[in-house]
Amino acid sequence: MAMQTAKEAKRRLEESGITNQFDVEMIQGSPAHGILDFAEEHNSDVIIIGSRGLGSIREFVLGSVSHNVVQNARIPVLIVK
């Protein structure tokens, strides 16, 4: 499923005509740590991440990727709803 999602994202970006301006990569492990490590390794200026709004109880139990990224990032983070 993840590979199919990545391929679909790449296809949509290519259709938009910005083929030289993006990379699609898959990283295994903790999502928050993966995002933070990737941003650091690539000297990123900003992290843009979505917010799913799973609800207070589920978010409390599972933790929020966007919340963890915001709390631990050394660069600005933009959360898109």
PDB file of C-alpha atoms in Angstrom:
ATOM      1  CA  MET A   1       0.000   0.000   0.000  1.00  0.00           C
ATOM      2  CA  ALA A   2       2.777   2.464   0.873  1.00  0.00           C
ATOM      3  CA  MET A   3       4.603   1.883  -2.422  1.00  0.00           C
ATOM      4  CA  GLN A   4       1.361   2.447  -4.320  1.00  0.00           C
ATOM      5  CA  THR A   5       0.764   5.710  -2.448  1.00  0.00           C
ATOM      6  CA  ALA A   6       4.306   6.908  -3.196  1.00  0.00           C
ATOM      7  CA  LYS A   7       3.921   6.027  -6.885  1.00  0.00           C
ATOM      8  CA  GLU A   8       0.616   7.903  -7.031  1.00  0.00           C
ATOM      9  CA  ALA A   9       2.174  10.968  -5.399  1.00  0.00           C
ATOM     10  CA  LYS A  10       5.044  10.895  -7.883  1.00  0.00           C
ATOM     11  CA  ARG A  11       2.651  10.504 -10.816  1.00  0.00           C
ATOM     12  CA  ARG A  12       0.575  13.502  -9.700  1.00  0.00           C
ATOM     13  CA  LEU A  13       3.655  15.660  -9.249  1.00  0.00           C
ATOM     14  CA  GLU A  14       4.951  14.702 -12.687  1.00  0.00           C
ATOM     15  CA  GLU A  15       1.573  15.534 -14.243  1.00  0.00           C
ATOM     16  CA  SER A  16       1.762  18.987 -12.666  1.00  0.00           C
ATOM     17  CA  GLY A  17       4.944  19.688 -14.647  1.00  0.00           C
ATOM     18  CA  ILE A  18       7.390  20.055 -11.752  1.00  0.00           C
ATOM     19  CA  THR A  19       9.398  16.916 -12.448  1.00  0.00           C
ATOM     20  CA  ASN A  20      12.790  18.337 -11.453  1.00  0.00           C
ATOM     21  CA  GLN A  21      11.651  19.938  -8.215  1.00  0.00           C
ATOM     22  CA  PHE A  22      10.788  16.992  -5.979  1.00  0.00           C
ATOM     23  CA  ASP A  23      11.898  13.649  -4.614  1.00  0.00           C
ATOM     24  CA  VAL A  24       9.672  10.839  -3.392  1.00  0.00           C
ATOM     25  CA  GLU A  25      11.316   8.699  -0.728  1.00  0.00           C
ATOM     26  CA  MET A  26      10.067   6.014   1.633  1.00  0.00           C
ATOM     27  CA  ILE A  27      11.564   5.762   5.093  1.00  0.00           C
ATOM     28  CA  GLN A  28      10.869   2.972   7.577  1.00  0.00           C
ATOM     29  CA  GLY A  29      10.555   3.437  11.306  1.00  0.00           C
ATOM     30  CA  SER A  30       9.002   6.006  13.590  1.00  0.00           C
ATOM     31  CA  PRO A  31       7.296   8.652  11.425  1.00  0.00           C
ATOM     32  CA  ALA A  32       8.306  11.615  13.587  1.00  0.00           C
ATOM     33  CA  HIS A  33      11.928  10.490  13.902  1.00  0.00           C
ATOM     34  CA  GLY A  34      12.075   9.695  10.192  1.00  0.00           C
ATOM     35  CA  ILE A  35      10.804  13.149   9.259  1.00  0.00           C
ATOM     36  CA  LEU A  36      13.175  14.902  11.658  1.00  0.00           C
ATOM     37  CA  ASP A  37      16.191  12.832  10.550  1.00  0.00           C
ATOM     38  CA  PHE A  38      15.370  13.392   6.878  1.00  0.00           C
ATOM     39  CA  ALA A  39      15.051  17.157   7.378  1.00  0.00           C
ATOM     40  CA  GLU A  40      18.385  17.304   9.209  1.00  0.00           C
ATOM     41  CA  GLU A  41      20.239  15.111   6.696  1.00  0.00           C
ATOM     42  CA  HIS A  42      19.002  17.240   3.793  1.00  0.00           C
ATOM     43  CA  ASN A  43      19.571  20.618   5.514  1.00  0.00           C
ATOM     44  CA  SER A  44      15.899  21.496   5.095  1.00  0.00           C
ATOM     45  CA  ASP A  45      14.705  25.027   5.818  1.00  0.00           C
ATOM     46  CA  VAL A  46      11.168  24.081   6.858  1.00  0.00           C
ATOM     47  CA  ILE A  47       9.040  20.993   7.481  1.00  0.00           C
ATOM     48  CA  ILE A  48       5.507  21.002   6.083  1.00  0.00           C
ATOM     49  CA  ILE A  49       3.260  18.351   7.585  1.00  0.00           C
ATOM     50  CA  GLY A  50      -0.443  17.598   7.592  1.00  0.00           C
ATOM     51  CA  SER A  51      -2.722  17.412  10.602  1.00  0.00           C
ATOM     52  CA  ARG A  52      -5.240  14.562  10.680  1.00  0.00           C
ATOM     53  CA  GLY A  53      -7.146  15.518  13.814  1.00  0.00           C
ATOM     54  CA  LEU A  54      -7.690  12.012  15.200  1.00  0.00           C
ATOM     55  CA  GLY A  55      -9.464  13.268  18.293  1.00  0.00           C
ATOM     56  CA  SER A  56      -8.218  13.939  21.799  1.00  0.00           C
ATOM     57  CA  ILE A  57      -8.468  10.396  23.217  1.00  0.00           C
ATOM     58  CA  ARG A  58      -6.887   8.625  20.240  1.00  0.00           C
ATOM     59  CA  GLU A  59      -4.205  11.320  19.949  1.00  0.00           C
ATOM     60  CA  PHE A  60      -3.443  10.988  23.665  1.00  0.00           C
ATOM     61  CA  VAL A  61      -3.048   7.211  23.416  1.00  0.00           C
ATOM     62  CA  LEU A  62      -1.128   7.038  20.125  1.00  0.00           C
ATOM     63  CA  GLY A  63       0.681  10.351  20.154  1.00  0.00           C
ATOM     64  CA  SER A  64       0.609  12.813  17.303  1.00  0.00           C
ATOM     65  CA  VAL A  65       3.287  12.755  14.599  1.00  0.00           C
ATOM     66  CA  SER A  66       2.818  16.433  13.854  1.00  0.00           C
ATOM     67  CA  HIS A  67       2.961  17.291  17.562  1.00  0.00           C
ATOM     68  CA  ASN A  68       6.178  15.307  18.020  1.00  0.00           C
ATOM     69  CA  VAL A  69       7.730  16.921  14.951  1.00  0.00           C
ATOM     70  CA  VAL A  70       6.823  20.424  16.170  1.00  0.00           C
ATOM     71  CA  GLN A  71       8.186  19.756  19.654  1.00  0.00           C
ATOM     72  CA  ASN A  72      11.496  18.302  18.450  1.00  0.00           C
ATOM     73  CA  ALA A  73      12.291  20.136  15.209  1.00  0.00           C
ATOM     74  CA  ARG A  74      15.207  22.550  15.083  1.00  0.00           C
ATOM     75  CA  ILE A  75      13.671  24.327  12.088  1.00  0.00           C
ATOM     76  CA  PRO A  76      10.229  25.891  11.504  1.00  0.00           C
ATOM     77  CA  VAL A  77       7.293  23.515  11.036  1.00  0.00           C
ATOM     78  CA  LEU A  78       4.149  24.399   9.091  1.00  0.00           C
ATOM     79  CA  ILE A  79       1.111  22.258   9.951  1.00  0.00           C
ATOM     80  CA  VAL A  80      -1.498  22.175   7.200  1.00  0.00           C
ATOM     81  CA  LYS A  81      -5.039  21.265   8.133  1.00  0.00           C
TER      82      LYS A  81
END
